[in-house]
Amino acid sequence: MENSPLQVLTVATAPYPDQRPSSSGLRKKVSVFQFKRSYLHNFIQSIFSSIDLRDRQGSTMVVGGDGRFFNRAAIEVIVQMAAANGVGRLIIGHHGIMSTPAVPCVIRKYKAIGGIILTASHNPGGPDGDFGIKFNTANGASEAVTSKIFQISRTLEKFAICPGLRVDLETLGKQAFDLENKFKPLTVEIVDSVESYANLLRNIFDFAALKDLLSGENPIRVRIDAMHGVLGPYVKRILCKELGCPAISAINCVPMEDFGGQHPDPNLTDAAELVDSMRDGSFDFGAAFDGDGDRNMILGKHGFFVTPSDSLAVIADNIFCIPYFQHSGVRGFARSMPTSTALDRVAKATKIEIYETPAGWKFFGNLMDAGLVSLCGEESFGTGGDHIREKDGLWAVLAWLSIISTRRRSVEDIVKDHWLKYGRNYFTRYDYQNVDLDAVCDMMEDLEIMIADKTFVKQRFAVKDKIFQVEKADNFEYTDPVDSSISRNQGLRIIFSDGSRIIYRLSGTGNDGATVRIYLDSYEKDLLFEDTQVMLSPLATIALKISQLHLRTGRIGPSIIT
Ligand code: G1P
Ligand code: ZN
């Protein structure tokens, strides 16, 4: 205990109008949290106030972040405010670091009522980068909780804080803080989240088989890039120490506040170092993660790229290579609407139910809680099972390694076998970043009017020797089968008679101006080994022509193609 009890203060503040959390929390430039007076305090107070006092008093909460710039400063404030808001125990990751997928498993282990996660995911970090805060209850993030937090933030007039409280994030174990008069003491426990998370994975996968694959008699060589994000220590502990991968397998595994100046985003552009190191065939399997460890990219030998949509379909088709599913069974699959329909073919063949949800992981939560879905994924490099309510990068890697270990085939062969069995969905996404918001809102409005017109269905578009006929076009709307809530305006879809799709969406997570995403998806039964961009160029031509995107934004091409 500290010598003299710490003082608890109530500080007057004025509300900010812009603290509405998106699907993945409140994300802003670091400078907003760092320099706008009480901006951080207001949002944290809104989180605490959103929890009923009876549940909050004496409760246990988890705090962890992806180690980006401002992580420590924010944790210091959160601890001071948690104490003043009656929280009884805080479980914090060592050095303040905890991957997003580890948070729910720590919440479960310590029977916490929820957790505060400090991350802006794959957005750049550093003093000029982004910072973010999200709150998960024991059941993950939910629309109801986030909107409650937002409502509170709009009228907030004061916050409570214990300014003298100093927490030591470096030393594992318990620290106790005594507060003045009527306040109960606060216990802080600095924990090794890697161990808790490793334990979770041990119960899902066959570690002995994986160890044999990675360090047995005839091991495969893997290369894992943590992109200087949060997963470095997890990769080293689980893949290297426990499963026996050599040190050369793990790169960029020291978490850095600015991710080494890079975008910690697992795609072919941002993970170029990994892709380059795989080209000469020195490694059989490659993977990269994002800043907070929930996204993944899977590569085969020579950098063979597995699209996230294919990765999801392949995992679905081989799901019983994972012991967890052998025991728990498979209830259903789910994919976000823009994700290619490759998964649908597996669902059909295996007679397993499939759900199509809007983009954003939160839509899977209800389905998993209701026992309807066991595996889900998104084209945006997110894959996961119902073991937690977050997508899970390292889980996806171990899922792939389990398939390789069972089938004894290379990544490329596994994917090609899949195409031979089901046909292939060619898929690409064009992102136009930092474009003028008004221009693209007008574009979306005009497009919506165009596709809503009765004459649009059956319209034909000819590009070179290909003709596409519109079969269906709409603004995607989702009715949650569990609570019947309706989510409207989730992206404009044009579906052609051969199953090809063009989808337009505005990003909900970007932080610099607006981002338009165009998703192109086509299906081929026989042409299986062609170049994706060549195959999708007719659809791209149509997508750009009818939206006039280039004319409206002054761009000549996408900022990034995935
Ligand atoms: C993006 C992805 C979406 C993902 C989200 C959070 O959202 O498209 O699939 O769930 O990041 O990682 P967007 O920026 O498109 O709204
Ligand atoms: Zn992330």
PDB file of C-alpha atoms in Angstrom, residues 384-484:
ATOM      1  CA  GLY A 384     -11.209 -16.385 -36.684  1.00  0.00           C
ATOM      2  CA  GLY A 385     -13.248 -18.967 -34.865  1.00  0.00           C
ATOM      3  CA  ASP A 386     -15.742 -18.788 -32.036  1.00  0.00           C
ATOM      4  CA  HIS A 387     -13.052 -19.270 -29.359  1.00  0.00           C
ATOM      5  CA  ILE A 388     -13.103 -15.481 -28.844  1.00  0.00           C
ATOM      6  CA  ARG A 389     -15.088 -12.569 -30.237  1.00  0.00           C
ATOM      7  CA  GLU A 390     -12.224 -10.980 -32.151  1.00  0.00           C
ATOM      8  CA  LYS A 391     -10.473 -11.946 -35.340  1.00  0.00           C
ATOM      9  CA  ASP A 392      -7.240 -13.665 -34.460  1.00  0.00           C
ATOM     10  CA  GLY A 393      -4.021 -13.451 -36.503  1.00  0.00           C
ATOM     11  CA  LEU A 394      -1.974 -16.138 -34.798  1.00  0.00           C
ATOM     12  CA  TRP A 395      -4.985 -18.471 -34.684  1.00  0.00           C
ATOM     13  CA  ALA A 396      -5.191 -18.203 -38.500  1.00  0.00           C
ATOM     14  CA  VAL A 397      -1.502 -19.114 -38.813  1.00  0.00           C
ATOM     15  CA  LEU A 398      -1.892 -22.170 -36.590  1.00  0.00           C
ATOM     16  CA  ALA A 399      -5.043 -23.122 -38.518  1.00  0.00           C
ATOM     17  CA  TRP A 400      -3.036 -23.127 -41.741  1.00  0.00           C
ATOM     18  CA  LEU A 401      -0.136 -24.996 -40.159  1.00  0.00           C
ATOM     19  CA  SER A 402      -2.628 -27.602 -38.894  1.00  0.00           C
ATOM     20  CA  ILE A 403      -3.914 -28.092 -42.427  1.00  0.00           C
ATOM     21  CA  ILE A 404      -0.372 -28.412 -43.784  1.00  0.00           C
ATOM     22  CA  SER A 405       0.521 -30.837 -41.015  1.00  0.00           C
ATOM     23  CA  THR A 406      -2.514 -33.040 -41.712  1.00  0.00           C
ATOM     24  CA  ARG A 407      -2.419 -32.931 -45.484  1.00  0.00           C
ATOM     25  CA  ARG A 408       1.348 -32.769 -45.972  1.00  0.00           C
ATOM     26  CA  ARG A 409       0.862 -30.490 -48.973  1.00  0.00           C
ATOM     27  CA  SER A 410       2.348 -27.081 -49.699  1.00  0.00           C
ATOM     28  CA  VAL A 411       0.314 -23.893 -49.307  1.00  0.00           C
ATOM     29  CA  GLU A 412       0.165 -23.474 -53.068  1.00  0.00           C
ATOM     30  CA  ASP A 413      -0.977 -27.058 -53.627  1.00  0.00           C
ATOM     31  CA  ILE A 414      -3.648 -26.760 -50.967  1.00  0.00           C
ATOM     32  CA  VAL A 415      -5.042 -23.615 -52.601  1.00  0.00           C
ATOM     33  CA  LYS A 416      -4.828 -25.041 -56.121  1.00  0.00           C
ATOM     34  CA  ASP A 417      -6.511 -28.264 -54.999  1.00  0.00           C
ATOM     35  CA  HIS A 418      -9.263 -26.072 -53.611  1.00  0.00           C
ATOM     36  CA  TRP A 419      -9.761 -24.273 -56.931  1.00  0.00           C
ATOM     37  CA  LEU A 420      -9.811 -27.584 -58.787  1.00  0.00           C
ATOM     38  CA  LYS A 421     -12.476 -28.827 -56.443  1.00  0.00           C
ATOM     39  CA  TYR A 422     -14.682 -25.740 -56.274  1.00  0.00           C
ATOM     40  CA  GLY A 423     -13.645 -23.389 -59.088  1.00  0.00           C
ATOM     41  CA  ARG A 424     -11.965 -20.090 -58.313  1.00  0.00           C
ATOM     42  CA  ASN A 425     -13.186 -16.713 -57.152  1.00  0.00           C
ATOM     43  CA  TYR A 426     -10.930 -13.981 -58.470  1.00  0.00           C
ATOM     44  CA  PHE A 427     -11.069 -11.139 -55.980  1.00  0.00           C
ATOM     45  CA  THR A 428      -9.490  -7.726 -55.647  1.00  0.00           C
ATOM     46  CA  ARG A 429     -10.098  -4.518 -53.743  1.00  0.00           C
ATOM     47  CA  TYR A 430      -9.267  -1.014 -54.932  1.00  0.00           C
ATOM     48  CA  ASP A 431      -8.847   1.595 -52.208  1.00  0.00           C
ATOM     49  CA  TYR A 432      -8.937   5.297 -52.980  1.00  0.00           C
ATOM     50  CA  GLN A 433      -7.616   6.909 -49.825  1.00  0.00           C
ATOM     51  CA  ASN A 434      -7.921  10.476 -48.624  1.00  0.00           C
ATOM     52  CA  VAL A 435     -10.357  11.569 -51.304  1.00  0.00           C
ATOM     53  CA  ASP A 436     -12.785  14.456 -51.052  1.00  0.00           C
ATOM     54  CA  LEU A 437     -15.707  13.430 -48.842  1.00  0.00           C
ATOM     55  CA  ASP A 438     -18.327  15.507 -50.639  1.00  0.00           C
ATOM     56  CA  ALA A 439     -17.266  14.213 -54.034  1.00  0.00           C
ATOM     57  CA  VAL A 440     -17.557  10.596 -53.000  1.00  0.00           C
ATOM     58  CA  CYS A 441     -20.797  11.079 -51.076  1.00  0.00           C
ATOM     59  CA  ASP A 442     -22.262  12.545 -54.264  1.00  0.00           C
ATOM     60  CA  MET A 443     -20.891   9.575 -56.171  1.00  0.00           C
ATOM     61  CA  MET A 444     -22.519   7.107 -53.799  1.00  0.00           C
ATOM     62  CA  GLU A 445     -25.828   8.973 -53.962  1.00  0.00           C
ATOM     63  CA  ASP A 446     -25.824   9.066 -57.749  1.00  0.00           C
ATOM     64  CA  LEU A 447     -24.867   5.419 -57.943  1.00  0.00           C
ATOM     65  CA  GLU A 448     -27.617   4.467 -55.575  1.00  0.00           C
ATOM     66  CA  ILE A 449     -30.183   6.336 -57.635  1.00  0.00           C
ATOM     67  CA  MET A 450     -28.867   4.665 -60.791  1.00  0.00           C
ATOM     68  CA  ILE A 451     -28.980   1.116 -59.459  1.00  0.00           C
ATOM     69  CA  ALA A 452     -32.369   1.624 -57.817  1.00  0.00           C
ATOM     70  CA  ASP A 453     -33.896   2.412 -61.194  1.00  0.00           C
ATOM     71  CA  LYS A 454     -36.053  -0.440 -62.430  1.00  0.00           C
ATOM     72  CA  THR A 455     -34.276  -0.433 -65.799  1.00  0.00           C
ATOM     73  CA  PHE A 456     -30.893  -1.098 -64.204  1.00  0.00           C
ATOM     74  CA  VAL A 457     -31.626  -4.758 -63.634  1.00  0.00           C
ATOM     75  CA  LYS A 458     -31.165  -6.686 -66.899  1.00  0.00           C
ATOM     76  CA  GLN A 459     -28.918  -3.909 -68.226  1.00  0.00           C
ATOM     77  CA  ARG A 460     -25.939  -5.259 -70.145  1.00  0.00           C
ATOM     78  CA  PHE A 461     -22.348  -4.049 -70.083  1.00  0.00           C
ATOM     79  CA  ALA A 462     -19.905  -5.157 -72.755  1.00  0.00           C
ATOM     80  CA  VAL A 463     -16.161  -4.940 -72.215  1.00  0.00           C
ATOM     81  CA  LYS A 464     -13.953  -6.456 -74.899  1.00  0.00           C
ATOM     82  CA  ASP A 465     -15.437  -9.908 -75.510  1.00  0.00           C
ATOM     83  CA  LYS A 466     -17.214 -10.117 -72.155  1.00  0.00           C
ATOM     84  CA  ILE A 467     -20.827  -9.229 -71.568  1.00  0.00           C
ATOM     85  CA  PHE A 468     -22.186  -8.742 -68.054  1.00  0.00           C
ATOM     86  CA  GLN A 469     -25.890  -8.590 -67.372  1.00  0.00           C
ATOM     87  CA  VAL A 470     -27.126  -7.103 -64.113  1.00  0.00           C
ATOM     88  CA  GLU A 471     -29.170  -9.553 -62.112  1.00  0.00           C
ATOM     89  CA  LYS A 472     -29.553  -7.703 -58.853  1.00  0.00           C
ATOM     90  CA  ALA A 473     -28.448  -4.354 -57.453  1.00  0.00           C
ATOM     91  CA  ASP A 474     -29.066  -2.841 -54.041  1.00  0.00           C
ATOM     92  CA  ASN A 475     -27.779  -1.003 -51.032  1.00  0.00           C
ATOM     93  CA  PHE A 476     -26.914  -3.901 -48.734  1.00  0.00           C
ATOM     94  CA  GLU A 477     -29.112  -4.162 -45.669  1.00  0.00           C
ATOM     95  CA  TYR A 478     -28.690  -6.716 -42.916  1.00  0.00           C
ATOM     96  CA  THR A 479     -31.219  -8.044 -40.464  1.00  0.00           C
ATOM     97  CA  ASP A 480     -29.481  -9.705 -37.563  1.00  0.00           C
ATOM     98  CA  PRO A 481     -31.068 -13.157 -37.255  1.00  0.00           C
ATOM     99  CA  VAL A 482     -30.537 -13.143 -33.486  1.00  0.00           C
ATOM    100  CA  ASP A 483     -31.880  -9.784 -32.311  1.00  0.00           C
ATOM    101  CA  SER A 484     -33.627  -8.679 -35.536  1.00  0.00           C
TER     102      SER A 484
END
